[in-house]
Short mmCIF file of C-alpha atoms in Angstrom, two decimals:
data_model
loop_
_atom_site.label_atom_id
_atom_site.label_comp_id
_atom_site.label_asym_id
_atom_site.label_seq_id
_atom_site.Cartn_x
_atom_site.Cartn_y
_atom_site.Cartn_z
CA MET A 1 -50.35 -55.31 26.72
CA GLN A 2 -48.45 -58.32 25.49
CA ASN A 3 -45.10 -59.43 26.88
CA PHE A 4 -42.45 -60.44 24.35
CA THR A 5 -39.61 -62.77 25.20
CA GLN A 6 -36.29 -62.64 23.38
CA ILE A 7 -35.31 -66.08 22.09
CA GLY A 8 -32.19 -65.16 20.06
CA THR A 9 -29.36 -62.71 19.71
CA LEU A 10 -30.41 -59.12 19.03
CA THR A 11 -28.59 -57.80 15.96
CA PRO A 12 -28.86 -54.03 15.36
CA GLY A 13 -29.57 -53.03 11.78
CA PRO A 14 -27.71 -50.41 9.75
CA GLY A 15 -28.64 -46.83 10.61
CA SER A 16 -30.01 -47.63 14.05
CA ARG A 17 -28.79 -45.71 17.07
CA LEU A 18 -27.65 -48.92 18.69
CA SER A 19 -25.48 -49.78 15.70
CA ILE A 20 -23.76 -46.39 15.84
CA MET A 21 -23.04 -46.78 19.53
CA ALA A 22 -21.75 -50.30 18.96
CA ILE A 23 -19.34 -49.01 16.31
CA LEU A 24 -18.13 -46.27 18.64
CA GLY A 25 -17.62 -48.74 21.46
CA SER A 26 -15.84 -51.37 19.43
CA PRO A 27 -12.13 -51.13 18.63
CA LEU A 28 -11.12 -49.75 15.24
CA PRO A 29 -10.14 -52.31 12.60
CA LYS A 30 -6.41 -52.64 11.95
CA LEU A 31 -5.11 -51.16 8.73
CA THR A 32 -3.36 -53.28 6.17
CA SER A 33 0.21 -52.54 5.12
CA ASP A 34 -1.00 -50.91 1.88
CA GLN A 35 -3.39 -48.73 3.79
CA MET A 36 -0.65 -47.75 6.25
CA ASP A 37 1.63 -46.78 3.34
CA ALA A 38 -1.18 -44.71 1.81
CA VAL A 39 -1.78 -42.92 5.11
CA THR A 40 1.95 -42.23 5.50
CA ARG A 41 2.22 -40.84 1.96
CA ALA A 42 -0.87 -38.69 2.53
CA LYS A 43 0.58 -37.27 5.75
CA LYS A 44 3.91 -36.57 4.04
CA TYR A 45 2.21 -34.84 1.11
CA ALA A 46 0.00 -32.78 3.43
CA MET A 47 3.02 -31.67 5.44
CA GLU A 48 4.98 -30.74 2.29
CA GLN A 49 2.07 -28.66 1.00
CA SER A 50 1.69 -26.97 4.40
CA ILE A 51 5.41 -26.11 4.45
CA LYS A 52 5.21 -24.71 0.91
CA MET A 53 2.22 -22.58 1.89
CA VAL A 54 3.97 -21.21 4.98
CA LEU A 55 7.13 -20.49 2.97
CA MET A 56 5.09 -18.67 0.36
CA LYS A 57 3.43 -16.52 3.03
CA GLN A 58 6.81 -15.75 4.61
CA THR A 59 8.29 -14.77 1.24
CA LEU A 60 5.30 -12.58 0.40
CA ALA A 61 5.47 -10.84 3.78
CA HIS A 62 9.21 -10.23 3.33
CA GLN A 63 8.70 -8.82 -0.16
CA GLN A 64 5.96 -6.50 1.09
CA GLN A 65 8.24 -5.29 3.88
CA GLN A 66 11.07 -4.67 1.39
CA ALA A 67 8.73 -2.79 -0.97
CA LYS A 68 7.40 -0.66 1.89
CA SER A 69 10.95 0.16 3.02
CA PHE A 70 11.97 1.05 -0.55
CA HIS A 71 8.93 3.32 -1.06
CA ARG A 72 9.68 5.01 2.24
CA HIS A 73 13.28 5.65 1.17
CA GLN A 74 12.12 7.03 -2.19
CA ALA A 75 9.64 9.33 -0.45
CA LEU A 76 12.39 10.66 1.83
CA VAL A 77 14.56 11.37 -1.23
CA LEU A 78 11.70 13.34 -2.81
CA MET A 79 11.22 15.29 0.42
CA CYS A 80 14.83 16.49 0.14
CA ARG A 81 14.24 18.22 -3.23
CA VAL A 82 12.88 21.65 -4.09
CA TYR A 83 12.15 23.38 -7.38
CA VAL A 84 13.45 26.93 -7.83
CA GLY A 85 11.88 28.92 -10.67
CA SER A 86 11.96 32.47 -12.06
CA ILE A 87 15.75 32.67 -11.63
CA SER A 88 17.50 35.61 -13.24
CA PHE A 89 19.48 34.53 -16.30
CA GLU A 90 22.53 36.38 -14.98
CA LEU A 91 22.81 34.23 -11.83
CA LYS A 92 25.15 31.26 -11.67
CA GLU A 93 25.07 28.02 -9.71
CA ASP A 94 27.36 29.35 -6.98
CA THR A 95 24.88 32.13 -6.25
CA ILE A 96 22.04 29.62 -5.87
CA ARG A 97 24.21 27.46 -3.61
CA GLN A 98 25.16 30.42 -1.44
CA ALA A 99 21.53 31.50 -1.08
CA PHE A 100 20.18 28.05 -0.17
CA SER A 101 23.09 26.63 1.89
CA PRO A 102 22.06 28.26 5.23
CA PHE A 103 19.15 25.83 5.50
CA GLY A 104 21.32 22.71 5.44
CA PRO A 105 23.91 20.76 3.46
CA ILE A 106 23.17 20.73 -0.28
CA LYS A 107 23.67 17.43 -2.06
CA SER A 108 23.34 18.67 -5.65
CA ILE A 109 22.04 21.55 -7.80
CA ASN A 110 20.72 20.77 -11.26
CA MET A 111 20.30 23.73 -13.61
CA SER A 112 18.99 23.19 -17.13
CA TRP A 113 21.26 24.90 -19.66
CA ASP A 114 20.39 26.10 -23.14
CA PRO A 115 23.15 25.08 -25.60
CA VAL A 116 22.29 27.96 -27.94
CA THR A 117 22.40 30.87 -25.50
CA GLN A 118 24.90 29.18 -23.16
CA LYS A 119 22.70 30.21 -20.25
CA HIS A 120 20.37 28.38 -17.94
CA LYS A 121 16.64 28.33 -18.64
CA GLY A 122 15.54 30.13 -15.51
CA PHE A 123 14.93 27.22 -13.14
CA ALA A 124 16.87 24.71 -11.07
CA PHE A 125 16.41 21.71 -8.78
CA VAL A 126 18.10 21.81 -5.38
CA GLU A 127 18.53 18.58 -3.42
CA TYR A 128 19.46 18.61 0.26
CA ASP A 129 20.83 15.85 2.46
CA ILE A 130 17.84 15.92 4.82
CA PRO A 131 14.14 16.76 4.30
CA GLU A 132 14.06 19.38 7.07
CA ALA A 133 16.47 21.60 5.11
CA ALA A 134 14.24 21.42 2.03
CA GLN A 135 11.16 22.22 4.15
CA LEU A 136 12.85 25.32 5.63
CA ALA A 137 13.87 26.47 2.15
CA LEU A 138 10.27 26.09 0.96
CA GLU A 139 8.97 28.12 3.89
CA GLN A 140 11.54 30.93 3.88
CA MET A 141 12.81 31.32 0.28
CA ASN A 142 9.61 31.43 -1.77
CA GLY A 143 9.15 34.97 -3.14
CA VAL A 144 12.57 36.21 -1.97
CA MET A 145 14.25 38.80 -4.21
CA LEU A 146 17.35 37.25 -5.81
CA GLY A 147 19.20 38.93 -8.65
CA GLY A 148 16.44 41.45 -9.22
CA ARG A 149 13.65 38.84 -9.48
CA ASN A 150 11.34 37.19 -6.98
CA ILE A 151 12.23 33.52 -7.12
CA LYS A 152 9.60 30.79 -6.86
CA VAL A 153 10.31 27.80 -4.61
CA VAL A 154 7.96 24.82 -4.65
CA GLY A 155 8.17 21.07 -4.17
CA ARG A 156 9.64 19.11 -7.04
CA PRO A 157 7.14 17.14 -9.17
CA SER A 158 7.25 13.43 -8.43
CA ASN A 159 7.36 10.41 -10.74
CA MET A 160 5.88 8.34 -7.91
CA PRO A 161 2.13 9.01 -7.61
CA GLN A 162 2.01 6.83 -4.49
CA ALA A 163 4.74 8.86 -2.77
CA GLN A 164 2.37 11.45 -1.31
CA SER A 165 0.63 8.90 0.90
CA VAL A 166 4.02 7.70 2.21
CA ILE A 167 5.10 11.32 2.81
CA ASP A 168 1.90 11.97 4.77
CA GLU A 169 2.56 8.85 6.82
CA ILE A 170 6.11 10.01 7.62
CA THR A 171 4.99 13.50 8.67
CA GLU A 172 2.23 12.07 10.87
CA GLU A 173 4.76 9.81 12.54
CA ALA A 174 7.07 12.79 13.12
CA LYS A 175 4.30 14.60 15.03
CA GLN A 176 4.69 12.08 17.84
CA TYR A 177 8.06 13.64 18.69
CA ASN A 178 8.62 17.21 19.89
CA ARG A 179 11.69 17.68 17.70
CA ILE A 180 12.99 20.83 16.03
CA TYR A 181 15.63 21.31 13.35
CA VAL A 182 18.40 23.91 13.77
CA ALA A 183 20.66 24.92 10.87
CA SER A 184 23.30 27.57 10.11
CA ILE A 185 25.10 26.91 13.40
CA HIS A 186 28.50 28.53 13.78
CA PRO A 187 31.27 25.90 13.50
CA ASP A 188 32.90 27.01 16.77
CA LEU A 189 29.75 26.36 18.82
CA SER A 190 29.39 22.96 20.54
CA GLU A 191 26.40 20.87 21.52
CA GLU A 192 26.62 22.17 25.08
CA ASP A 193 26.51 25.75 23.80
CA ILE A 194 23.40 25.07 21.72
CA LYS A 195 21.74 23.15 24.55
CA SER A 196 22.38 25.98 27.05
CA VAL A 197 20.73 28.46 24.65
CA PHE A 198 17.66 26.36 23.77
CA GLU A 199 16.91 24.89 27.22
CA ALA A 200 15.50 28.27 28.25
CA PHE A 201 12.25 27.26 26.48
CA GLY A 202 11.79 23.95 28.29
CA THR A 203 13.36 20.68 29.34
CA ILE A 204 15.45 19.12 26.54
CA LYS A 205 15.42 15.34 26.16
CA TYR A 206 18.43 15.35 23.83
CA CYS A 207 20.46 17.72 21.66
CA LYS A 208 22.51 16.24 18.82
CA LEU A 209 24.59 18.03 16.17
CA GLN A 210 25.54 16.15 13.04
CA GLN A 211 29.20 15.16 13.33
CA GLY A 212 31.56 16.34 10.63
CA SER A 213 34.75 14.88 9.20
CA SER A 214 36.65 15.30 12.48
CA PRO A 215 35.46 14.33 15.99
CA HIS A 216 35.39 17.92 17.22
CA ARG A 217 33.65 19.44 14.19
CA HIS A 218 29.98 19.40 13.19
CA LYS A 219 28.21 20.03 9.87
CA GLY A 220 26.33 23.11 11.05
CA TYR A 221 22.97 21.54 11.79
CA GLY A 222 21.32 19.27 14.33
CA PHE A 223 18.13 18.25 16.11
CA ILE A 224 16.72 19.10 19.53
CA GLU A 225 13.86 17.22 21.21
CA TYR A 226 11.80 18.78 23.99
CA GLU A 227 9.57 17.08 26.51
CA THR A 228 6.56 19.24 25.55
CA LYS A 229 5.16 20.41 22.24
CA GLN A 230 4.70 23.95 23.53
CA ALA A 231 8.42 24.26 24.30
CA ALA A 232 9.29 23.21 20.73
CA GLN A 233 6.88 25.75 19.23
CA GLU A 234 8.23 28.57 21.41
CA ALA A 235 11.80 27.68 20.46
CA ILE A 236 10.95 27.83 16.75
CA ALA A 237 9.14 31.16 17.07
CA SER A 238 11.88 32.80 19.16
CA MET A 239 15.11 31.39 17.71
CA ASN A 240 14.45 31.41 13.95
CA LEU A 241 16.72 34.05 12.33
CA PHE A 242 18.36 34.69 15.72
CA ASP A 243 21.93 36.02 15.45
CA LEU A 244 24.10 33.51 17.31
CA GLY A 245 27.86 34.00 16.95
CA GLY A 246 27.52 36.11 13.83
CA GLN A 247 25.26 33.69 11.92
CA TYR A 248 21.49 33.74 11.67
CA LEU A 249 20.02 30.47 12.92
CA ARG A 250 17.43 28.72 10.77
CA VAL A 251 14.98 26.87 13.01
CA GLY A 252 11.96 24.81 11.97
CA ARG A 253 9.96 21.77 12.94
CA ALA A 254 11.27 18.28 12.22
CA ILE A 255 9.14 16.59 9.57
CA THR A 256 10.72 13.13 9.90
CA PRO A 257 10.91 10.80 12.91
CA PRO A 258 14.29 9.84 14.44
CA ASN A 259 16.40 7.35 12.46
CA ALA A 260 14.25 7.92 9.35
CA LEU A 261 17.21 8.39 7.00
CA HIS A 262 18.86 5.01 7.54
CA GLY A 263 17.72 3.85 4.10
CA PRO A 264 15.94 0.66 3.00
CA ALA A 265 16.69 -2.63 4.70
CA SER A 266 19.49 -4.61 3.07
CA SER A 267 19.01 -8.09 1.68
CA SER A 268 21.58 -9.43 4.17
CA SER A 269 18.92 -9.31 6.88
CA GLN A 270 16.97 -12.10 5.23
CA MET A 271 16.53 -15.35 7.14
CA PRO A 272 18.82 -18.19 5.94
CA THR A 273 17.15 -20.77 3.73
CA ALA A 274 17.59 -23.66 6.18
CA ALA A 275 16.20 -21.60 9.05
CA ALA A 276 13.25 -20.46 6.93
CA VAL A 277 12.38 -24.04 5.96
CA ALA A 278 12.68 -25.22 9.58
CA ALA A 279 10.50 -22.37 10.78
CA ALA A 280 7.94 -23.14 8.09
CA ALA A 281 7.90 -26.83 9.08
CA ALA A 282 7.36 -25.95 12.75
CA THR A 283 4.59 -23.51 11.86
CA ALA A 284 2.87 -26.07 9.62
CA LYS A 285 3.05 -28.66 12.41
CA ILE A 286 1.42 -26.34 14.92
CA GLN A 287 -1.28 -25.37 12.41
CA ALA A 288 -2.01 -29.06 11.75
CA MET A 289 -2.35 -29.75 15.49
CA ASP A 290 -4.67 -26.79 15.91
CA ALA A 291 -6.77 -27.93 12.95
CA VAL A 292 -7.12 -31.48 14.37
CA ALA A 293 -8.10 -30.13 17.78
CA THR A 294 -10.64 -27.76 16.24
CA ASN A 295 -12.14 -30.50 14.09
CA ALA A 296 -12.38 -32.82 17.09
CA VAL A 297 -14.27 -30.19 19.10
CA ILE A 298 -16.62 -29.49 16.17
CA GLY A 299 -17.23 -33.20 15.60
CA LEU A 300 -17.92 -33.83 19.29
CA SER A 301 -20.45 -31.01 19.45
CA LYS A 302 -22.18 -32.28 16.31
CA LEU A 303 -22.32 -35.84 17.69
CA THR A 304 -23.80 -34.63 20.96
CA SER A 305 -26.49 -32.61 19.21
CA THR A 306 -27.32 -35.59 16.94
CA LEU A 307 -27.65 -38.24 19.66
CA GLY A 308 -29.79 -36.09 21.93
CA THR A 309 -29.48 -34.70 25.44
CA PRO A 310 -27.30 -36.91 27.63
CA ALA A 311 -28.30 -38.04 31.09
CA VAL A 312 -25.81 -38.48 33.90
CA ILE A 313 -25.74 -41.81 35.66
CA PRO A 314 -26.05 -41.35 39.40
CA ALA A 315 -23.13 -42.35 41.56
CA THR A 316 -25.17 -45.05 43.26
CA VAL A 317 -25.51 -47.11 40.09
CA PRO A 318 -23.09 -50.05 40.22
CA LEU A 319 -21.07 -51.33 37.31
CA VAL A 320 -23.09 -53.90 35.34
CA PRO A 321 -21.47 -56.40 32.96
CA THR A 322 -23.14 -56.45 29.53
CA GLN A 323 -22.60 -57.98 26.14
CA ALA A 324 -20.77 -54.87 24.90
CA GLY A 325 -18.54 -54.48 27.95
CA VAL A 326 -18.85 -52.60 31.22
CA LEU A 327 -20.99 -49.56 31.89
CA PRO A 328 -18.97 -46.39 32.39
CA PRO A 329 -18.20 -45.13 35.89
CA PRO A 330 -20.52 -42.64 37.59
CA GLY A 331 -20.54 -39.14 36.13
CA ILE A 332 -20.06 -40.18 32.47
CA ALA A 333 -22.90 -38.91 30.26
CA ILE A 334 -24.53 -41.42 27.89
CA PRO A 335 -27.63 -41.06 25.69
CA GLN A 336 -30.78 -42.69 27.07
CA PRO A 337 -33.13 -44.09 24.36
CA LEU A 338 -36.79 -43.77 25.20
CA PRO A 339 -38.45 -47.16 25.99
CA VAL A 340 -41.31 -48.37 23.87
CA ALA A 341 -44.14 -50.25 25.48
CA GLY A 342 -43.70 -54.02 25.07
CA GLN A 343 -40.28 -53.66 23.47
CA PHE A 344 -37.17 -55.32 24.77
CA ARG A 345 -34.48 -52.86 25.97
CA ALA A 346 -31.06 -53.91 24.88
CA PRO A 347 -28.10 -53.45 27.19
CA GLN A 348 -26.26 -50.12 26.74
CA PRO A 349 -22.66 -50.12 25.48
CA ILE A 350 -19.97 -47.92 26.92
CA ILE A 351 -19.14 -44.44 25.59
CA PRO A 352 -15.41 -44.30 24.78
CA ALA A 353 -13.25 -41.39 25.85
CA PRO A 354 -13.00 -38.35 23.49
CA GLY A 355 -9.52 -39.41 22.40
CA VAL A 356 -10.82 -42.79 21.21
CA VAL A 357 -13.70 -41.22 19.32
CA ALA A 358 -11.43 -38.77 17.46
CA PRO A 359 -10.91 -40.90 14.32
CA THR A 360 -14.69 -41.17 13.82
CA LEU A 361 -15.30 -37.50 14.61
CA ILE A 362 -12.86 -36.30 11.96
CA ALA A 363 -15.14 -37.75 9.33
CA THR A 364 -17.69 -35.00 9.97
CA PRO A 365 -15.34 -32.12 9.02
CA ALA A 366 -14.17 -34.20 6.07
CA ALA A 367 -17.69 -34.11 4.68
CA THR A 368 -17.76 -30.36 5.25
CA ASN A 369 -14.42 -29.99 3.47
CA SER A 370 -15.73 -31.98 0.50
CA GLN A 371 -18.72 -29.66 0.24
CA GLU A 372 -16.39 -26.66 0.44
CA ALA A 373 -14.17 -28.14 -2.28
CA LEU A 374 -17.24 -28.74 -4.47
CA ARG A 375 -18.36 -25.16 -4.01
CA ARG A 376 -14.90 -23.82 -4.91
CA ALA A 377 -14.80 -26.05 -7.99
CA GLN A 378 -18.15 -24.63 -9.11
CA GLU A 379 -16.90 -21.06 -8.59
CA GLN A 380 -13.74 -21.78 -10.58
CA ALA A 381 -15.82 -23.28 -13.37
CA GLN A 382 -17.97 -20.15 -13.48
CA LEU A 383 -14.89 -17.90 -13.55
CA LYS A 384 -13.36 -19.98 -16.34
CA GLN A 385 -16.59 -19.77 -18.32
CA GLN A 386 -16.65 -16.00 -17.86
CA GLU A 387 -13.01 -15.70 -19.02
CA GLU A 388 -13.77 -17.79 -22.10
CA LEU A 389 -16.72 -15.52 -22.88
CA GLN A 390 -14.54 -12.43 -22.55
CA LYS A 391 -11.84 -13.97 -24.74
CA LYS A 392 -14.43 -14.92 -27.33
CA LEU A 393 -15.79 -11.38 -27.35
CA LEU A 394 -12.32 -10.00 -27.95
CA GLU A 395 -11.45 -12.48 -30.72
CA GLU A 396 -14.69 -12.31 -32.67
CA ASN A 397 -15.17 -9.74 -35.36
CA GLU A 398 -17.49 -6.79 -34.84
CA PRO A 399 -21.10 -7.28 -36.03
CA GLN A 400 -21.23 -5.80 -39.50
CA THR A 401 -24.95 -5.59 -40.21
CA LEU A 402 -27.71 -3.92 -38.26
CA GLN A 403 -29.46 -7.26 -37.76
CA GLN A 404 -26.30 -8.76 -36.28
CA GLN A 405 -25.96 -5.83 -33.89
CA GLU A 406 -29.58 -6.13 -32.79
CA ASN A 407 -29.28 -9.90 -32.20
CA MET A 408 -25.98 -9.63 -30.32
CA SER A 409 -26.28 -11.02 -26.77
CA ILE A 410 -24.18 -9.56 -23.97
CA LYS A 411 -24.12 -11.12 -20.50
CA GLY A 412 -22.25 -9.87 -17.49
CA GLN A 413 -20.94 -6.41 -16.63
CA SER A 414 -17.35 -7.16 -17.58
CA ALA A 415 -18.40 -8.64 -20.95
CA ARG A 416 -20.47 -5.56 -21.71
CA HIS A 417 -17.53 -3.34 -20.82
CA LEU A 418 -15.23 -5.27 -23.16
CA VAL A 419 -17.69 -5.00 -26.02
CA MET A 420 -18.03 -1.25 -25.50
CA GLN A 421 -14.25 -0.88 -25.52
CA LYS A 422 -14.05 -2.90 -28.73
CA LEU A 423 -16.75 -0.89 -30.50
CA MET A 424 -15.47 2.54 -29.40
CA ARG A 425 -13.27 4.39 -31.86
CA LYS A 426 -9.87 5.43 -30.59
CA VAL A 427 -9.41 9.18 -30.12
CA GLU A 428 -6.61 10.46 -32.31
CA SER A 429 -5.00 13.35 -30.48
CA ARG A 430 -1.49 14.74 -30.10
CA VAL A 431 -2.46 17.27 -27.42
CA VAL A 432 -2.23 16.81 -23.66
CA ILE A 433 -4.10 19.14 -21.30
CA LEU A 434 -2.65 19.66 -17.81
CA ARG A 435 -5.13 20.79 -15.17
CA ASN A 436 -4.52 21.96 -11.58
CA MET A 437 -0.78 22.29 -12.21
CA VAL A 438 -0.33 25.94 -11.20
CA ALA A 439 -2.42 28.76 -9.77
CA PRO A 440 -2.95 32.02 -11.69
CA GLU A 441 -0.43 33.84 -9.48
CA ASP A 442 2.24 31.24 -10.33
CA VAL A 443 2.14 31.97 -14.07
CA ASP A 444 5.22 33.90 -15.19
CA GLU A 445 7.34 34.30 -18.29
CA SER A 446 9.51 31.28 -17.50
CA LEU A 447 6.67 28.83 -16.89
CA GLN A 448 6.22 28.01 -20.58
CA GLU A 449 9.91 27.13 -20.96
CA GLU A 450 9.81 25.00 -17.82
CA ILE A 451 6.79 23.04 -19.06
CA GLN A 452 8.39 22.51 -22.47
CA GLU A 453 11.62 21.35 -20.84
CA GLU A 454 9.78 18.84 -18.65
CA CYS A 455 7.56 17.51 -21.44
CA SER A 456 10.47 17.13 -23.85
CA LYS A 457 11.41 14.00 -21.92
CA TYR A 458 8.52 12.18 -23.61
CA GLY A 459 8.91 13.42 -27.21
CA THR A 460 9.12 16.40 -29.52
CA VAL A 461 7.00 19.31 -28.26
CA ASP A 462 5.58 21.47 -31.06
CA ARG A 463 4.08 24.17 -28.84
CA VAL A 464 2.89 24.95 -25.32
CA ILE A 465 -0.16 27.14 -24.66
CA ILE A 466 -1.02 28.49 -21.20
CA TYR A 467 -4.71 29.48 -21.10
CA ASN A 468 -6.35 31.40 -18.23
CA GLU A 469 -10.04 30.54 -18.25
CA LYS A 470 -12.46 32.82 -16.43
CA GLN A 471 -15.38 31.05 -14.83
CA SER A 472 -17.70 34.01 -15.50
CA GLU A 473 -17.49 36.80 -18.07
CA ASP A 474 -19.78 39.15 -16.14
CA ASP A 475 -17.85 39.20 -12.88
CA ASP A 476 -14.34 40.69 -12.83
CA ASN A 477 -13.53 39.01 -9.51
CA THR A 478 -14.44 35.54 -10.73
CA ASP A 479 -12.11 32.59 -10.26
CA ILE A 480 -9.53 31.81 -12.95
CA ILE A 481 -8.48 28.28 -13.88
CA VAL A 482 -5.12 27.74 -15.59
CA LYS A 483 -5.12 25.18 -18.40
CA ILE A 484 -1.83 24.14 -20.00
CA PHE A 485 -1.95 22.58 -23.48
CA VAL A 486 1.08 20.68 -24.80
CA GLU A 487 1.09 19.56 -28.44
CA PHE A 488 3.44 16.74 -29.44
CA SER A 489 4.51 15.65 -32.90
CA LYS A 490 3.16 12.09 -32.45
CA MET A 491 0.20 10.60 -30.65
CA LYS A 492 2.25 7.96 -28.83
CA GLU A 493 4.41 10.74 -27.35
CA ALA A 494 1.29 12.50 -26.08
CA GLU A 495 0.03 9.26 -24.55
CA ALA A 496 3.39 8.68 -22.83
CA ALA A 497 3.34 12.20 -21.38
CA ARG A 498 -0.25 11.77 -20.21
CA ASP A 499 0.54 8.50 -18.43
CA ALA A 500 3.66 9.95 -16.78
CA LEU A 501 2.25 13.32 -15.70
CA ASN A 502 -1.21 12.27 -14.55
CA GLY A 503 -1.31 11.97 -10.77
CA ARG A 504 2.04 13.68 -10.17
CA PHE A 505 2.49 16.42 -7.59
CA PHE A 506 3.77 19.83 -8.65
CA GLY A 507 4.17 22.42 -5.94
CA GLY A 508 1.83 20.48 -3.65
CA ARG A 509 -0.90 20.32 -6.33
CA LEU A 510 -2.14 17.05 -7.84
CA VAL A 511 -1.81 17.32 -11.64
CA LYS A 512 -4.52 15.88 -13.85
CA ALA A 513 -3.32 15.06 -17.38
CA GLU A 514 -5.49 13.78 -20.24
CA LEU A 515 -5.69 13.86 -24.03
CA TYR A 516 -7.50 16.87 -25.48
CA ASP A 517 -9.73 16.83 -28.55
CA GLN A 518 -7.51 17.52 -31.56
CA THR A 519 -10.29 19.22 -33.56
CA LEU A 520 -11.08 21.67 -30.77
CA PHE A 521 -7.40 22.46 -30.31
CA ASP A 522 -6.84 23.05 -34.04
CA HIS A 523 -9.75 25.56 -34.00
CA SER A 524 -8.29 27.31 -30.92
CA ASP A 525 -11.18 26.17 -28.76
CA PHE A 526 -9.75 25.75 -25.24
CA SER A 527 -13.06 25.53 -23.39
CA GLY A 528 -13.15 21.73 -23.27
#
């Protein structure tokens, strides 16, 4: 083994471990005034973009909350309405009001009148002030004899297909409370009178009658909440149609939670602009601090894994002056390079504290961010190329010859779908078929007029055909499906009716509307 003697200054080369440690141990170079201005502008721009992003998220969240509140209010309005069909033509609006008023206060009654006969068309829409009144009317008035005919009471069809999910959400929320609804209360009875009667079924948490125009008068209905669900069920079963003070009580379950009818939130509750901007700035500042701290931790872990496993200097090792400075105090971990036989070991520089290393460590996430930006740019380029292909497919003419059709190249699922849509011929039809609208037992002589009245909102209706289709000709007890065909004078009217009626609820049934083959309909073939 040969001994080598150092005769000059040892200069570490680029890329060596010693050079990296020397850079970490040396102070950072001072920035020029131009560089300081660039850093300041970059920080200002980053903060402005962060504030804009936070403001955008706040605005989006507020809009979503407003939309949810509006949909909830619309669903509650729909829950207050009922459809009354098969009404005798001799009955007037006052008779309908008198028959349905015991369930709760009626907001409006809409009867469709025929200008020729000067009579109504056999159906009406009743709207209550609260959903519980409409629910009681649905449960207790369907099939009741009125004016010599059994009336039909169902839920009103909705123009909001998404309302059913909101209604289900409201009813599920109401199940958390043991509330019941009491209507047709005598005006001379007070809350204490009602509470003394209903507390026989269990402990009452509260009893509240809706206050009328004067402080000592109520509107004839109210809500009672019990501590247990069983007490509420027993009260409904025992007190419904109970004669109290000469009036028959109408008692049912509450289908809405407390304070559900306060309406959508007003725009006055929005945060002031200055406060919103200040809140966004504070949020952006906190997010920036969290990001810097996270990047520092990531960079420190990557540096540790790159330099190798550190060794802890024992406490007995004294401080030794070196060319790079002073060795760190005991307990500080530094990497120990393995000695090579016959090679001179250079003195070890100090390891700066994590706060000093932070500027260098941020460079590691920066490289990661650049790779992420490159990947996003590639994805955007691919999406743009796909959009250009789709646009080109839509703008180009159809292949005219067989050879052109055979040589046509289609790439991508969306492009293939666009080409198929372009090559398909449009179905010319003025007929709309309504499926799952009514059950066979709901078909009566007034149903055809009701369907024609409803569909006339979308155009001129030439005729309405109600077809009962047996599922088997051999079995007399086979199921029957009701198909309703509505023929319009123009195709665009049929399309408008299809778009409006498809997905609506009629009597708790989800209606499916679609265009029907015009040729089959003209040949009286209703089997499609």
